[in-house]
Each structure stands twice: as C-alpha cells, then as structure tokens.
Amino acid sequence: MKIALIGSNGQLGTDIMKYFSDMGEEMIGLTQDDIDVCYMDKCEPVLLKIKPDLILNTAAFHQVDLCEDEGLSAFDVNAVGVKNLCNISLSLNVPLMHFSTDFVFGADRKRTKPYTEDDCPGPVSLYGISKLAGEYVIKYMLKKYYLIRSSGLYGYVGSFGKGSNFVDMMIKFAKEGKKIKVVNDQVLTPTSTKDMTEKLYALIKTGNYGLYHMTNSGQCSWYDFAVEIFKIAGVAADITATTSDDYTAKAQRPAYSVLDNKNLREAGIKDFRHWKESLKDYIDTKYNS
Ligand SMILES: NC(=O)c1ccc[n+]([C@@H]2O[C@H](COP(=O)([O-])OP(=O)(O)OC[C@H]3O[C@@H](n4cnc5c(N)ncnc54)[C@H](OP(=O)(O)O)[C@@H]3O)[C@@H](O)[C@H]2O)c1
C-alpha cells in the first residue's frame, strides 16, 4: 500500500514511518517543507501527484496554551487543514486517517469513568474545540476515515510542536536539579507512540472505518506519571504535587480524560499493555541502555 504520511518528522509520525516501512508498506513522508495542510494549493498538487492509497495526517497545532492566544492558527491547522485533506481524499477516493485528542472531553467536571466513542464530547479549551471541529468536518465529509483519539503521547523523537515530551522534560528537569510541581488533579492515560503505531497498523488491516480511542491501559494523574518516570529512570527529583487552581495555565484542561478503547476491542484488536510497562520500555531503551 502507498501511504502519504503528513508530519513524518513528528513524534508519532517518526514511529509510524519506521514501523509501517518495516511492515513493507510504501511510505511517502511529508514535512512542512513539502506540504502545508492549511492551504489547498500547497497540499492538493503534492497529494494528487503521489496518488496514495491512504492519507495519514498527524499534523496539528497542539500547544494547548498557545491555542488560547492563536485560536485562528489552531482552527487553520486542526479544522481547515482537515477539510482540505477531506476534499483531496474524496478526489482520490482514498481513506483519510486523522488524529484527535482526549481534550475533546472535560466539560463534565465530575466524570470518573473512562469515555467511550459513544460519549458526547465537551471540550474546555480552544485546542479541544478546534480538534473537535476537525472531527466534525471528517464525519460530515467522509465515509472512508479512521479518526483516532489518543492522550498524553510520548515518542522517541519528542513532540515537534511542543519541543519535547513530558517524559523527557521531567528527566531533564530532575537532572538539572529544578524544583518540579506537577498537577495531581488531572487524570489521563499516558500513551506510547510506539505501541500506538502497532495498533494503527492492525486497524488499517481490518478496513473497519470509524472513530477509535487508542491509549495504553490504566490511568494516572500527571503527578503519578512523573513519580513513575523518576522511579524507572532512577533519578532523584525535587517534586511536589499541585492542583490545577494553583498551577495557573492559560487553557483549562480536563480533570478526567481517560479513554476506553471500546471500538478497537470490538474491531478484534487486543487492548494496549499497561502504561507503566510501556513507560519502562521507553525509558530503558532511551536512557537506561
Ligand atoms: N502530543 C500529545 O500529547 C497528543 C495527545 C493526543 C493527541 N495528539 C494528536 O496526535 C497527533 C500527533 O501529535 P505529535 O505529538 O506527534 O505531534 P508533533 O510531534 O508536533 O508532530 C506534528 C507534525 O505536524 C506537522 N505540522 C504542523 N503544522 C503543519 C501544517 N500546517 N502542515 C503540515 N504539517 C504540519 C509538523 O511538521 P514540522 O515539524 O515540519 O513543522 C510536525 O511534524 C496530533 O494530531 C495531535 O493533536 C497528541
């Protein structure tokens, strides 16, 4: 299968590029030097020339706080860009795989039960709203799509948009002896891009289009996540738990955004391993070996 991968140098894109190539797929990796999803005239000629069997879009404006100040840019990439790719998918009559986020949830402040794909979204930030707009555009325009929501991604190259990922950032801060404060009242499931990539491949092979939650198993607060990072990495850290009220961020975040991979199980794909197991794999490979 010939696959055009947009964002091939991002943290998810890098892992997809490698794994799918290893599985024998013909991967055409595209960075922002090759394509800009915000402008039809900068993406249509590129994709029409490649003539892929599948368009895979990891491009996003996902600096959550910056989205509050630069809402238009967030909508450009996360919604207008998606509309452009939908039009091209229709022209080529090929499916689109696109990524969304657990941040489409959060309005239910009392939630303690994982969200399935059947739950009604309710974002609490412009980032979440722009990503949800992208979701609606896909559902409205396409029949052949894989729409994947994930959360707390970390991958070997780090997030391009955010400059790093949470795991690498925590280890760096601890080694520099910084005082670290992490919120203990936002619960999610940290997810390895390496694990996700394998599930994405399995999903594509089923040909079952639709909306899918894809995260590792289990759940934790960002504080619990940080403590586990330091434990596995074997680094001493000056860490204290804080609350969302004390940690003043520009954008509001969900207090609970754990996703249940219900549709993935129903598609016959085995659930992800526990987040602690994947985290150990990541840290051992990147730092302990
Ligand atoms: N990171 C998380 O914790 C998280 C959680 C849930 C969901 N997600 C979603 O997962 C997806 C992948 O995230 P990631 O962490 O892998 O992101 P990433 O490392 O920042 O990669 C995103 C890529 O998008 C490219 N890009 C940005 N704007 C573009 C544009 N206008 N046109 C073309 N390409 C553009 C960037 O290319 P250049 O490097 O060339 O600029 C970058 O390589 C995103 O949809 C994100 O919303 C992420």
CSV table of C-alpha atoms and ligand atoms in Angstrom, one decimal:
chain,number,residue,atom,x,y,z
A,1,MET,CA,0.0,0.0,0.0
A,2,LYS,CA,1.3,3.5,-0.8
A,3,ILE,CA,0.8,5.8,2.2
A,4,ALA,CA,1.3,9.6,2.3
A,5,LEU,CA,2.2,10.5,5.8
A,6,ILE,CA,1.9,14.2,6.8
A,7,GLY,CA,4.0,15.2,9.8
A,8,SER,CA,6.5,12.4,9.2
A,9,ASN,CA,9.1,14.1,11.4
A,10,GLY,CA,6.8,14.5,14.4
A,11,GLN,CA,6.9,12.1,17.4
A,12,LEU,CA,4.0,9.9,16.2
A,13,GLY,CA,4.9,10.4,12.5
A,14,THR,CA,8.5,9.2,13.1
A,15,ASP,CA,7.4,5.9,14.7
A,16,ILE,CA,4.7,5.3,12.0
A,17,MET,CA,7.2,6.0,9.2
A,18,LYS,CA,9.6,3.3,10.6
A,19,TYR,CA,7.1,0.6,11.6
A,20,PHE,CA,5.0,0.8,8.5
A,21,SER,CA,8.1,0.7,6.3
A,22,ASP,CA,9.3,-2.3,8.2
A,23,MET,CA,6.0,-3.9,7.5
A,24,GLY,CA,6.6,-3.5,3.8
A,25,GLU,CA,4.4,-0.5,3.1
A,26,GLU,CA,5.5,2.2,0.6
A,27,MET,CA,5.8,5.2,2.8
A,28,ILE,CA,6.0,8.8,1.4
A,29,GLY,CA,6.9,11.0,4.4
A,30,LEU,CA,5.9,14.7,4.2
A,31,THR,CA,7.1,17.5,6.4
A,32,GLN,CA,6.0,21.1,6.4
A,33,ASP,CA,8.7,21.8,3.8
A,34,ASP,CA,6.8,19.6,1.5
A,35,ILE,CA,3.2,20.3,2.4
A,36,ASP,CA,1.1,22.8,4.4
A,37,VAL,CA,-2.3,21.4,5.1
A,38,CYS,CA,-3.7,24.9,5.8
A,39,TYR,CA,-3.6,25.8,2.1
A,40,MET,CA,-5.3,23.8,-0.6
A,41,ASP,CA,-2.9,25.0,-3.2
A,42,LYS,CA,0.0,23.7,-1.0
A,43,CYS,CA,-1.4,20.3,-0.4
A,44,GLU,CA,-3.6,19.3,-3.3
A,45,PRO,CA,-0.8,19.2,-6.0
A,46,VAL,CA,1.5,17.3,-3.7
A,47,LEU,CA,-1.0,14.6,-2.8
A,48,LEU,CA,-2.5,14.3,-6.3
A,49,LYS,CA,1.0,13.7,-7.7
A,50,ILE,CA,1.8,11.0,-5.1
A,51,LYS,CA,-1.6,9.2,-5.6
A,52,PRO,CA,-1.5,7.4,-2.3
A,53,ASP,CA,-3.9,4.6,-1.3
A,54,LEU,CA,-4.2,6.2,2.2
A,55,ILE,CA,-3.6,9.7,3.5
A,56,LEU,CA,-2.4,9.7,7.1
A,57,ASN,CA,-2.4,13.1,8.8
A,58,THR,CA,-0.5,13.7,12.1
A,59,ALA,CA,-0.2,17.5,11.5
A,60,ALA,CA,-1.7,19.6,14.4
A,61,PHE,CA,-1.5,22.9,16.2
A,62,HIS,CA,-1.4,21.4,19.7
A,63,GLN,CA,0.4,23.7,22.0
A,64,VAL,CA,-2.7,23.9,24.3
A,65,ASP,CA,-2.0,27.2,26.0
A,66,LEU,CA,-0.8,28.9,22.8
A,67,CYS,CA,-4.1,27.9,21.1
A,68,GLU,CA,-5.9,30.3,23.5
A,69,ASP,CA,-3.9,33.3,22.0
A,70,GLU,CA,-3.7,32.0,18.5
A,71,GLY,CA,-7.2,30.5,18.0
A,72,LEU,CA,-7.2,31.2,14.3
A,73,SER,CA,-4.0,29.3,13.7
A,74,ALA,CA,-5.4,26.4,15.7
A,75,PHE,CA,-8.5,26.3,13.6
A,76,ASP,CA,-6.4,26.7,10.4
A,77,VAL,CA,-4.4,23.5,11.1
A,78,ASN,CA,-6.9,21.5,13.1
A,79,ALA,CA,-10.1,22.2,11.1
A,80,VAL,CA,-9.5,24.0,7.8
A,81,GLY,CA,-6.5,21.7,7.1
A,82,VAL,CA,-8.6,18.7,7.8
A,83,LYS,CA,-11.3,20.0,5.4
A,84,ASN,CA,-8.6,20.4,2.7
A,85,LEU,CA,-7.5,16.8,3.2
A,86,CYS,CA,-11.1,15.6,3.2
A,87,ASN,CA,-11.5,17.2,-0.2
A,88,ILE,CA,-8.4,15.5,-1.5
A,89,SER,CA,-9.4,12.1,-0.1
A,90,LEU,CA,-12.7,12.5,-2.0
A,91,SER,CA,-10.9,13.4,-5.2
A,92,LEU,CA,-8.6,10.4,-4.9
A,93,ASN,CA,-11.3,8.2,-3.5
A,94,VAL,CA,-9.0,7.0,-0.7
A,95,PRO,CA,-9.4,6.9,3.1
A,96,LEU,CA,-8.0,9.5,5.5
A,97,MET,CA,-6.5,8.6,8.8
A,98,HIS,CA,-6.5,11.6,11.2
A,99,PHE,CA,-5.7,12.1,14.9
A,100,SER,CA,-7.7,13.8,17.6
A,101,THR,CA,-7.4,14.1,21.4
A,102,ASP,CA,-8.8,13.3,24.8
A,103,PHE,CA,-9.1,17.1,25.1
A,104,VAL,CA,-12.4,16.9,23.2
A,105,PHE,CA,-13.7,15.9,26.7
A,106,GLY,CA,-13.6,17.7,30.0
A,107,ALA,CA,-16.8,19.7,30.4
A,108,ASP,CA,-18.1,17.0,32.8
A,109,ARG,CA,-16.1,18.0,35.9
A,110,LYS,CA,-17.5,15.1,38.0
A,111,ARG,CA,-16.5,12.4,35.5
A,112,THR,CA,-14.6,9.4,36.9
A,113,LYS,CA,-15.5,6.7,34.3
A,114,PRO,CA,-13.5,6.3,31.0
A,115,TYR,CA,-15.1,7.8,27.9
A,116,THR,CA,-16.1,5.6,25.1
A,117,GLU,CA,-16.5,6.7,21.5
A,118,ASP,CA,-20.3,6.9,22.2
A,119,ASP,CA,-19.9,9.6,24.8
A,120,CYS,CA,-20.8,13.2,23.9
A,121,PRO,CA,-17.7,15.4,23.7
A,122,GLY,CA,-17.5,18.7,25.6
A,123,PRO,CA,-14.1,20.5,25.3
A,124,VAL,CA,-12.9,23.1,27.8
A,125,SER,CA,-10.2,24.8,25.7
A,126,LEU,CA,-9.8,26.3,22.2
A,127,TYR,CA,-7.4,23.5,21.4
A,128,GLY,CA,-10.1,20.9,22.2
A,129,ILE,CA,-12.7,22.9,20.3
A,130,SER,CA,-10.5,23.2,17.2
A,131,LYS,CA,-9.8,19.4,17.3
A,132,LEU,CA,-13.5,18.6,17.7
A,133,ALA,CA,-14.2,20.9,14.7
A,134,GLY,CA,-11.8,18.8,12.7
A,135,GLU,CA,-13.6,15.6,13.9
A,136,TYR,CA,-17.0,17.0,12.8
A,137,VAL,CA,-15.6,18.0,9.4
A,138,ILE,CA,-14.3,14.5,8.8
A,139,LYS,CA,-17.6,12.8,9.9
A,140,TYR,CA,-19.6,15.3,7.8
A,141,MET,CA,-17.5,15.0,4.6
A,142,LEU,CA,-16.2,11.4,4.5
A,143,LYS,CA,-17.4,7.8,4.7
A,144,LYS,CA,-13.9,6.3,4.5
A,145,TYR,CA,-12.0,7.6,7.5
A,146,TYR,CA,-10.1,6.4,10.6
A,147,LEU,CA,-10.4,9.0,13.3
A,148,ILE,CA,-8.2,8.3,16.2
A,149,ARG,CA,-8.3,9.9,19.6
A,150,SER,CA,-5.4,9.5,21.9
A,151,SER,CA,-3.9,11.1,25.1
A,152,GLY,CA,-0.6,12.1,26.7
A,153,LEU,CA,1.6,10.9,23.8
A,154,TYR,CA,5.3,10.4,24.1
A,155,GLY,CA,7.7,9.1,21.4
A,156,TYR,CA,11.4,8.7,20.9
A,157,VAL,CA,11.9,11.9,19.0
A,158,GLY,CA,9.7,14.1,21.2
A,159,SER,CA,6.9,16.3,20.1
A,160,PHE,CA,7.9,18.8,17.4
A,161,GLY,CA,5.0,21.1,18.2
A,162,LYS,CA,5.8,21.1,22.0
A,163,GLY,CA,9.6,20.9,21.7
A,164,SER,CA,9.8,17.8,23.9
A,165,ASN,CA,7.5,15.4,25.6
A,166,PHE,CA,6.5,15.1,29.2
A,167,VAL,CA,8.8,12.1,30.0
A,168,ASP,CA,12.0,13.7,28.5
A,169,MET,CA,11.1,17.1,30.1
A,170,MET,CA,10.7,15.6,33.6
A,171,ILE,CA,14.0,13.7,33.4
A,172,LYS,CA,15.8,16.8,32.1
A,173,PHE,CA,14.4,19.0,34.9
A,174,ALA,CA,15.2,16.4,37.6
A,175,LYS,CA,18.8,16.1,36.3
A,176,GLU,CA,19.2,19.9,36.3
A,177,GLY,CA,18.0,19.9,40.0
A,178,LYS,CA,14.9,22.0,39.3
A,179,LYS,CA,12.0,22.2,41.7
A,180,ILE,CA,9.2,20.4,39.9
A,181,LYS,CA,5.5,21.0,40.5
A,182,VAL,CA,3.0,18.7,38.8
A,183,VAL,CA,-0.8,18.6,38.9
A,184,ASN,CA,-2.4,15.8,40.8
A,185,ASP,CA,-6.0,16.5,39.8
A,186,GLN,CA,-5.9,15.8,36.1
A,187,VAL,CA,-6.2,12.2,35.3
A,188,LEU,CA,-5.3,10.6,31.9
A,189,THR,CA,-3.6,7.7,30.3
A,190,PRO,CA,-0.1,8.3,29.1
A,191,THR,CA,0.4,6.6,25.7
A,192,SER,CA,3.4,5.4,23.9
A,193,THR,CA,3.5,6.3,20.2
A,194,LYS,CA,5.4,3.1,19.6
A,195,ASP,CA,2.6,1.0,21.0
A,196,MET,CA,0.0,3.1,19.2
A,197,THR,CA,1.7,2.6,15.8
A,198,GLU,CA,1.3,-1.1,16.0
A,199,LYS,CA,-2.4,-0.8,16.8
A,200,LEU,CA,-2.8,1.7,13.9
A,201,TYR,CA,-1.3,-0.8,11.5
A,202,ALA,CA,-3.6,-3.5,12.8
A,203,LEU,CA,-6.6,-1.3,12.4
A,204,ILE,CA,-5.8,-0.3,8.8
A,205,LYS,CA,-5.5,-4.0,8.0
A,206,THR,CA,-9.1,-4.6,9.2
A,207,GLY,CA,-10.5,-1.9,6.8
A,208,ASN,CA,-13.1,-1.0,9.5
A,209,TYR,CA,-13.5,2.7,9.2
A,210,GLY,CA,-14.7,4.9,12.1
A,211,LEU,CA,-13.9,6.7,15.3
A,212,TYR,CA,-11.4,4.9,17.7
A,213,HIS,CA,-10.0,5.7,21.1
A,214,MET,CA,-6.4,4.4,21.3
A,215,THR,CA,-4.5,4.7,24.6
A,216,ASN,CA,-2.4,2.4,26.8
A,217,SER,CA,-4.3,0.7,29.6
A,218,GLY,CA,-4.7,2.1,33.1
A,219,GLN,CA,-4.8,5.7,34.3
A,220,CYS,CA,-3.0,8.1,36.5
A,221,SER,CA,-2.6,11.8,37.3
A,222,TRP,CA,0.2,13.8,35.7
A,223,TYR,CA,1.9,13.7,39.2
A,224,ASP,CA,1.7,9.9,39.4
A,225,PHE,CA,3.1,9.8,35.9
A,226,ALA,CA,6.0,12.0,36.9
A,227,VAL,CA,6.7,9.9,40.0
A,228,GLU,CA,6.8,6.7,37.9
A,229,ILE,CA,9.1,8.3,35.4
A,230,PHE,CA,11.7,9.2,38.2
A,231,LYS,CA,11.3,5.7,39.7
A,232,ILE,CA,12.0,3.9,36.4
A,233,ALA,CA,14.8,6.3,35.3
A,234,GLY,CA,16.4,6.1,38.8
A,235,VAL,CA,16.8,9.8,39.1
A,236,ALA,CA,16.2,11.8,42.3
A,237,ALA,CA,13.7,14.6,41.8
A,238,ASP,CA,12.5,17.5,43.9
A,239,ILE,CA,8.8,17.0,43.1
A,240,THR,CA,5.7,18.2,44.8
A,241,ALA,CA,2.0,17.7,43.8
A,242,THR,CA,0.0,20.7,43.0
A,243,THR,CA,-3.6,21.5,41.8
A,244,SER,CA,-4.9,23.0,38.6
A,245,ASP,CA,-6.0,26.0,40.6
A,246,ASP,CA,-2.5,26.6,41.9
A,247,TYR,CA,-0.8,25.8,38.6
A,248,THR,CA,-2.0,28.8,36.6
A,249,ALA,CA,-2.1,27.8,32.9
A,250,LYS,CA,-3.8,29.8,30.2
A,251,ALA,CA,-6.0,27.0,29.0
A,252,GLN,CA,-8.3,24.9,31.1
A,253,ARG,CA,-7.6,21.1,31.0
A,254,PRO,CA,-10.0,18.2,31.6
A,255,ALA,CA,-9.9,16.9,35.2
A,256,TYR,CA,-10.5,13.5,33.8
A,257,SER,CA,-10.0,12.4,30.2
A,258,VAL,CA,-9.4,8.7,30.3
A,259,LEU,CA,-10.4,6.9,27.1
A,260,ASP,CA,-11.9,3.5,26.8
A,261,ASN,CA,-10.8,1.7,23.6
A,262,LYS,CA,-14.2,0.1,23.1
A,263,ASN,CA,-14.3,0.3,19.3
A,264,LEU,CA,-10.8,-1.1,19.0
A,265,ARG,CA,-11.8,-4.2,21.0
A,266,GLU,CA,-14.9,-4.6,19.0
A,267,ALA,CA,-12.8,-4.5,15.8
A,268,GLY,CA,-11.0,-7.6,17.2
A,269,ILE,CA,-7.8,-5.7,18.2
A,270,LYS,CA,-6.2,-6.7,21.5
A,271,ASP,CA,-6.0,-3.9,24.1
A,272,PHE,CA,-2.8,-2.0,24.7
A,273,ARG,CA,-0.4,-3.0,27.5
A,274,HIS,CA,-0.4,-1.0,30.8
A,275,TRP,CA,1.1,2.5,30.6
A,276,LYS,CA,3.7,1.6,33.2
A,277,GLU,CA,5.0,-1.3,31.2
A,278,SER,CA,5.3,0.9,28.0
A,279,LEU,CA,6.9,3.7,30.0
A,280,LYS,CA,9.6,1.3,31.3
A,281,ASP,CA,10.2,0.1,27.8
A,282,TYR,CA,10.6,3.7,26.6
A,283,ILE,CA,12.9,4.8,29.4
A,284,ASP,CA,15.0,1.6,29.4
A,285,THR,CA,15.6,2.0,25.6
A,286,LYS,CA,16.2,5.7,25.6
A,287,TYR,CA,18.0,6.3,28.9
A,288,ASN,CA,19.0,3.1,30.7
A,289,SER,CA,20.7,1.1,27.9
B,1,LIG,N1,1.3,15.1,21.9
B,1,LIG,C1,0.2,14.7,22.6
B,1,LIG,O1,0.3,14.5,23.8
B,1,LIG,C2,-1.1,14.3,21.9
B,1,LIG,C3,-2.2,13.8,22.6
B,1,LIG,C4,-3.4,13.5,22.0
B,1,LIG,C5,-3.5,13.7,20.6
B,1,LIG,N2,-2.4,14.2,19.9
B,1,LIG,C6,-2.6,14.3,18.5
B,1,LIG,O2,-1.7,13.4,17.8
B,1,LIG,C7,-1.2,13.9,16.6
B,1,LIG,C8,0.3,13.8,16.5
B,1,LIG,O3,0.9,14.5,17.6
B,1,LIG,P1,2.5,14.6,17.8
B,1,LIG,O4,2.8,14.7,19.3
B,1,LIG,O5,3.2,13.5,17.0
B,1,LIG,O6,2.8,16.0,17.2
B,1,LIG,P2,4.2,16.6,16.6
B,1,LIG,O7,5.4,15.9,17.1
B,1,LIG,O8,4.1,18.1,17.0
B,1,LIG,O9,4.1,16.4,15.1
B,1,LIG,C9,3.1,17.1,14.3
B,1,LIG,C10,3.7,17.4,13.0
B,1,LIG,O10,2.8,18.2,12.3
B,1,LIG,C11,3.5,18.9,11.3
B,1,LIG,N3,2.7,20.1,11.0
B,1,LIG,C12,2.3,21.1,11.8
B,1,LIG,N4,1.6,22.0,11.2
B,1,LIG,C13,1.5,21.6,9.9
B,1,LIG,C14,0.9,22.1,8.7
B,1,LIG,N5,0.2,23.2,8.7
B,1,LIG,N6,1.0,21.4,7.6
B,1,LIG,C15,1.7,20.2,7.5
B,1,LIG,N7,2.3,19.7,8.6
B,1,LIG,C16,2.2,20.4,9.8
B,1,LIG,C17,4.8,19.3,12.0
B,1,LIG,O11,5.7,19.3,10.9
B,1,LIG,P3,7.1,20.2,11.0
B,1,LIG,O12,7.9,19.6,12.1
B,1,LIG,O13,7.7,20.0,9.7
B,1,LIG,O14,6.7,21.6,11.4
B,1,LIG,C18,5.0,18.1,12.9
B,1,LIG,O15,6.0,17.2,12.4
B,1,LIG,C19,-1.8,15.4,16.6
B,1,LIG,O16,-2.9,15.4,15.8
B,1,LIG,C20,-2.1,15.7,18.0
B,1,LIG,O17,-3.2,16.6,18.1
B,1,LIG,C21,-1.2,14.5,20.5
